[in-house]
Amino acid sequence: MNANISSETTSPEETVQLGSTLAGRLKPGSIVALYGDLGSGKTHLTKGICAGLGIDPEHVTSPTFALINEYRGGRMPVYHFDTYRLKNLAEFMALGYEDYFEGDGVCLIEWPEPIESLLPNDVIRIRLKHGGGDRRAIEIQAWRSHGE
Ligand code: ADP
Ligand code: MG
């Protein structure tokens, strides 16, 4: 059964706050896929999740060129992926992604579309949409079994 949460934020700070609240539901091995256009707030939500896990959000930036950033020093490691510039699936597989997906930390994935086929069943999908001005509609879709 699916559990969905729909929310709307009206400022970047509010999106960070929402991420921080969400962090309490994550555990080692959690995988979060963040869908949404450029500027929809994927990185801000990621900053919030990291903050909620005890990582300084100042250190959180989109790993557009590196493909992955690792943040340590929080409650658990965070592996932050951004596949916007991914050339092909093979490039992602060459990262040894299974070690991250099945590892001791949380995986946060911006632009997950190219690697959709590699996502596990219990992935938490979050969809962000521009709502005019500073409004963002944020929909969280997760399997109920996750963390319950
Ligand atoms: P993405 O990673 O999806 O490209 P970012 O989080 O990097 O998006 O950027 C979102 C941009 O939108 C930032 O410039 C931020 O200041 C702005 N913004 C305005 N309103 C919001 C909001 N409600 N939530 C998140 N970001 C917002
Ligand atoms: Mg981003």
mmCIF file of C-alpha atoms and ligand atoms in Angstrom:
data_model
loop_
_atom_site.group_PDB
_atom_site.id
_atom_site.type_symbol
_atom_site.label_atom_id
_atom_site.label_comp_id
_atom_site.label_asym_id
_atom_site.label_seq_id
_atom_site.Cartn_x
_atom_site.Cartn_y
_atom_site.Cartn_z
ATOM 1 C CA MET A 1 0.000 0.000 0.000
ATOM 2 C CA ASN A 2 1.232 3.485 -0.779
ATOM 3 C CA ALA A 3 1.414 6.364 1.630
ATOM 4 C CA ASN A 4 1.356 9.809 0.082
ATOM 5 C CA ILE A 5 1.959 13.171 1.630
ATOM 6 C CA SER A 6 1.180 16.319 -0.335
ATOM 7 C CA SER A 7 2.537 19.594 0.837
ATOM 8 C CA GLU A 8 3.167 23.092 -0.431
ATOM 9 C CA THR A 9 5.988 25.349 0.637
ATOM 10 C CA THR A 10 6.174 29.094 0.063
ATOM 11 C CA SER A 11 9.885 29.777 0.607
ATOM 12 C CA PRO A 12 13.249 28.020 0.233
ATOM 13 C CA GLU A 13 13.526 27.952 4.050
ATOM 14 C CA GLU A 14 10.227 26.111 4.316
ATOM 15 C CA THR A 15 11.432 23.478 1.854
ATOM 16 C CA VAL A 16 14.601 23.013 3.909
ATOM 17 C CA GLN A 17 12.420 22.647 7.023
ATOM 18 C CA LEU A 18 10.262 20.002 5.326
ATOM 19 C CA GLY A 19 13.392 18.035 4.375
ATOM 20 C CA SER A 20 14.627 18.221 7.918
ATOM 21 C CA THR A 21 11.342 16.776 9.210
ATOM 22 C CA LEU A 22 11.447 14.031 6.613
ATOM 23 C CA ALA A 23 14.945 13.022 7.741
ATOM 24 C CA GLY A 24 13.452 11.519 10.903
ATOM 25 C CA ARG A 25 11.825 8.811 8.773
ATOM 26 C CA LEU A 26 15.024 7.726 7.065
ATOM 27 C CA LYS A 27 17.307 4.902 8.079
ATOM 28 C CA PRO A 28 20.472 3.299 6.688
ATOM 29 C CA GLY A 29 19.654 1.929 3.236
ATOM 30 C CA SER A 30 16.847 4.448 2.548
ATOM 31 C CA ILE A 31 16.809 5.670 -1.040
ATOM 32 C CA VAL A 32 15.070 8.924 -1.918
ATOM 33 C CA ALA A 33 14.453 9.862 -5.575
ATOM 34 C CA LEU A 34 13.859 13.591 -6.175
ATOM 35 C CA TYR A 35 11.951 14.472 -9.356
ATOM 36 C CA GLY A 36 11.364 17.987 -10.611
ATOM 37 C CA ASP A 37 12.457 20.647 -13.072
ATOM 38 C CA LEU A 38 15.492 22.840 -12.665
ATOM 39 C CA GLY A 39 14.921 25.197 -9.725
ATOM 40 C CA SER A 40 12.026 23.201 -8.300
ATOM 41 C CA GLY A 41 13.906 22.771 -5.006
ATOM 42 C CA LYS A 42 15.506 19.310 -5.129
ATOM 43 C CA THR A 43 18.789 20.584 -3.727
ATOM 44 C CA HIS A 44 17.048 22.681 -1.045
ATOM 45 C CA LEU A 45 15.082 19.639 0.095
ATOM 46 C CA THR A 46 18.339 17.667 0.125
ATOM 47 C CA LYS A 47 19.934 20.372 2.305
ATOM 48 C CA GLY A 48 17.045 19.990 4.725
ATOM 49 C CA ILE A 49 17.288 16.205 4.856
ATOM 50 C CA CYS A 50 21.019 16.529 5.520
ATOM 51 C CA ALA A 51 20.424 19.144 8.229
ATOM 52 C CA GLY A 52 17.924 16.790 9.871
ATOM 53 C CA LEU A 53 20.596 14.081 9.869
ATOM 54 C CA GLY A 54 23.082 16.390 11.565
ATOM 55 C CA ILE A 55 25.084 17.450 8.504
ATOM 56 C CA ASP A 56 25.857 21.137 7.891
ATOM 57 C CA PRO A 57 23.633 22.102 4.920
ATOM 58 C CA GLU A 58 26.309 24.612 3.833
ATOM 59 C CA HIS A 59 28.322 21.617 2.610
ATOM 60 C CA VAL A 60 25.468 20.359 0.439
ATOM 61 C CA THR A 61 25.730 21.326 -3.224
ATOM 62 C CA SER A 62 24.497 19.619 -6.374
ATOM 63 C CA PRO A 63 27.132 17.128 -7.515
ATOM 64 C CA THR A 64 26.343 17.915 -11.141
ATOM 65 C CA PHE A 65 29.877 17.291 -12.343
ATOM 66 C CA ALA A 66 31.010 14.741 -9.786
ATOM 67 C CA LEU A 67 27.792 12.668 -10.043
ATOM 68 C CA ILE A 68 28.026 11.940 -6.318
ATOM 69 C CA ASN A 69 28.900 13.835 -3.130
ATOM 70 C CA GLU A 70 29.389 12.095 0.197
ATOM 71 C CA TYR A 71 28.638 13.831 3.478
ATOM 72 C CA ARG A 72 29.878 12.352 6.741
ATOM 73 C CA GLY A 73 29.769 13.435 10.344
ATOM 74 C CA GLY A 74 25.991 13.180 10.715
ATOM 75 C CA ARG A 75 23.764 10.485 12.171
ATOM 76 C CA MET A 76 24.629 8.363 9.102
ATOM 77 C CA PRO A 77 26.462 8.967 5.838
ATOM 78 C CA VAL A 78 24.567 10.652 3.013
ATOM 79 C CA TYR A 79 25.271 9.850 -0.637
ATOM 80 C CA HIS A 80 23.975 12.676 -2.808
ATOM 81 C CA PHE A 81 23.635 11.830 -6.508
ATOM 82 C CA ASP A 82 22.714 14.135 -9.379
ATOM 83 C CA THR A 83 22.388 12.303 -12.672
ATOM 84 C CA TYR A 84 21.554 15.381 -14.775
ATOM 85 C CA ARG A 85 24.760 14.998 -16.764
ATOM 86 C CA LEU A 86 24.866 11.226 -16.769
ATOM 87 C CA LYS A 87 25.807 9.974 -20.227
ATOM 88 C CA ASN A 88 24.480 6.466 -19.941
ATOM 89 C CA LEU A 89 23.478 3.811 -17.474
ATOM 90 C CA ALA A 90 26.890 2.144 -17.730
ATOM 91 C CA GLU A 91 28.523 5.275 -16.312
ATOM 92 C CA PHE A 92 26.286 5.041 -13.259
ATOM 93 C CA MET A 93 26.876 1.324 -12.862
ATOM 94 C CA ALA A 94 30.625 1.935 -13.028
ATOM 95 C CA LEU A 95 30.309 3.994 -9.824
ATOM 96 C CA GLY A 96 29.614 0.771 -7.962
ATOM 97 C CA TYR A 97 26.189 2.135 -7.084
ATOM 98 C CA GLU A 98 25.082 -1.081 -5.314
ATOM 99 C CA ASP A 99 27.559 -0.369 -2.549
ATOM 100 C CA TYR A 100 25.785 2.939 -1.945
ATOM 101 C CA PHE A 101 22.239 1.638 -2.423
ATOM 102 C CA GLU A 102 22.750 -1.290 -0.061
ATOM 103 C CA GLY A 103 25.119 0.533 2.246
ATOM 104 C CA ASP A 104 25.180 2.116 5.653
ATOM 105 C CA GLY A 105 23.777 5.466 4.622
ATOM 106 C CA VAL A 106 20.967 7.330 2.930
ATOM 107 C CA CYS A 107 20.978 7.851 -0.861
ATOM 108 C CA LEU A 108 19.425 11.048 -2.217
ATOM 109 C CA ILE A 109 19.102 11.130 -6.015
ATOM 110 C CA GLU A 110 18.343 14.272 -8.035
ATOM 111 C CA TRP A 111 17.154 13.642 -11.646
ATOM 112 C CA PRO A 112 16.570 9.896 -11.112
ATOM 113 C CA GLU A 113 14.866 9.355 -14.497
ATOM 114 C CA PRO A 114 17.903 7.858 -16.306
ATOM 115 C CA ILE A 115 18.464 5.291 -13.568
ATOM 116 C CA GLU A 116 14.787 4.539 -12.888
ATOM 117 C CA SER A 117 15.301 0.863 -13.779
ATOM 118 C CA LEU A 118 17.886 0.487 -10.993
ATOM 119 C CA LEU A 119 15.732 1.872 -8.186
ATOM 120 C CA PRO A 120 14.526 -0.673 -5.619
ATOM 121 C CA ASN A 121 10.838 -1.267 -4.835
ATOM 122 C CA ASP A 122 10.980 0.558 -1.540
ATOM 123 C CA VAL A 123 12.362 3.792 -2.994
ATOM 124 C CA ILE A 124 10.805 6.975 -1.599
ATOM 125 C CA ARG A 125 9.738 9.162 -4.519
ATOM 126 C CA ILE A 126 9.413 12.899 -4.060
ATOM 127 C CA ARG A 127 7.992 15.085 -6.826
ATOM 128 C CA LEU A 128 8.533 18.857 -6.740
ATOM 129 C CA LYS A 129 6.651 21.289 -8.954
ATOM 130 C CA HIS A 130 6.822 25.036 -9.494
ATOM 131 C CA GLY A 131 3.629 26.638 -8.264
ATOM 132 C CA GLY A 132 4.252 30.238 -9.281
ATOM 133 C CA GLY A 133 6.606 32.608 -7.446
ATOM 134 C CA ASP A 134 8.141 30.920 -4.445
ATOM 135 C CA ARG A 135 5.479 28.234 -4.169
ATOM 136 C CA ARG A 136 6.451 24.621 -4.634
ATOM 137 C CA ALA A 137 4.117 21.636 -4.558
ATOM 138 C CA ILE A 138 5.922 18.714 -2.964
ATOM 139 C CA GLU A 139 4.472 15.227 -3.073
ATOM 140 C CA ILE A 140 6.048 12.398 -1.150
ATOM 141 C CA GLN A 141 5.211 8.860 -2.150
ATOM 142 C CA ALA A 142 6.545 5.987 -0.122
ATOM 143 C CA TRP A 143 5.748 2.390 0.553
ATOM 144 C CA ARG A 144 4.019 2.145 3.878
ATOM 145 C CA SER A 145 6.306 -0.690 4.913
ATOM 146 C CA HIS A 146 9.181 1.749 4.786
ATOM 147 C CA GLY A 147 10.049 2.681 8.353
ATOM 148 C CA GLU A 148 6.649 1.689 9.723
HETATM 149 P P1 ADP B 1 16.918 22.111 -8.042
HETATM 150 O O1 ADP B 1 17.937 21.315 -7.283
HETATM 151 O O2 ADP B 1 15.598 21.400 -8.169
HETATM 152 O O3 ADP B 1 17.424 22.584 -9.375
HETATM 153 P P2 ADP B 1 17.440 24.207 -6.096
HETATM 154 O O4 ADP B 1 17.051 23.732 -4.744
HETATM 155 O O5 ADP B 1 18.882 24.192 -6.447
HETATM 156 O O6 ADP B 1 16.567 23.411 -7.201
HETATM 157 O O7 ADP B 1 16.946 25.685 -6.333
HETATM 158 C C1 ADP B 1 15.648 26.131 -6.060
HETATM 159 C C2 ADP B 1 15.609 27.621 -6.360
HETATM 160 O O8 ADP B 1 14.295 28.105 -6.183
HETATM 161 C C3 ADP B 1 16.510 28.420 -5.435
HETATM 162 O O9 ADP B 1 17.014 29.526 -6.135
HETATM 163 C C4 ADP B 1 15.544 28.866 -4.336
HETATM 164 O O10 ADP B 1 15.953 30.061 -3.711
HETATM 165 C C5 ADP B 1 14.279 29.078 -5.132
HETATM 166 N N1 ADP B 1 13.036 28.878 -4.372
HETATM 167 C C6 ADP B 1 12.007 29.744 -4.318
HETATM 168 N N2 ADP B 1 10.987 29.263 -3.598
HETATM 169 C C7 ADP B 1 11.361 28.034 -3.172
HETATM 170 C C8 ADP B 1 10.713 27.039 -2.389
HETATM 171 N N3 ADP B 1 9.469 27.174 -1.901
HETATM 172 N N4 ADP B 1 11.394 25.889 -2.148
HETATM 173 C C9 ADP B 1 12.634 25.716 -2.659
HETATM 174 N N5 ADP B 1 13.304 26.623 -3.419
HETATM 175 C C10 ADP B 1 12.669 27.776 -3.675
HETATM 176 MG MG MG B 2 19.819 20.495 -7.797
#
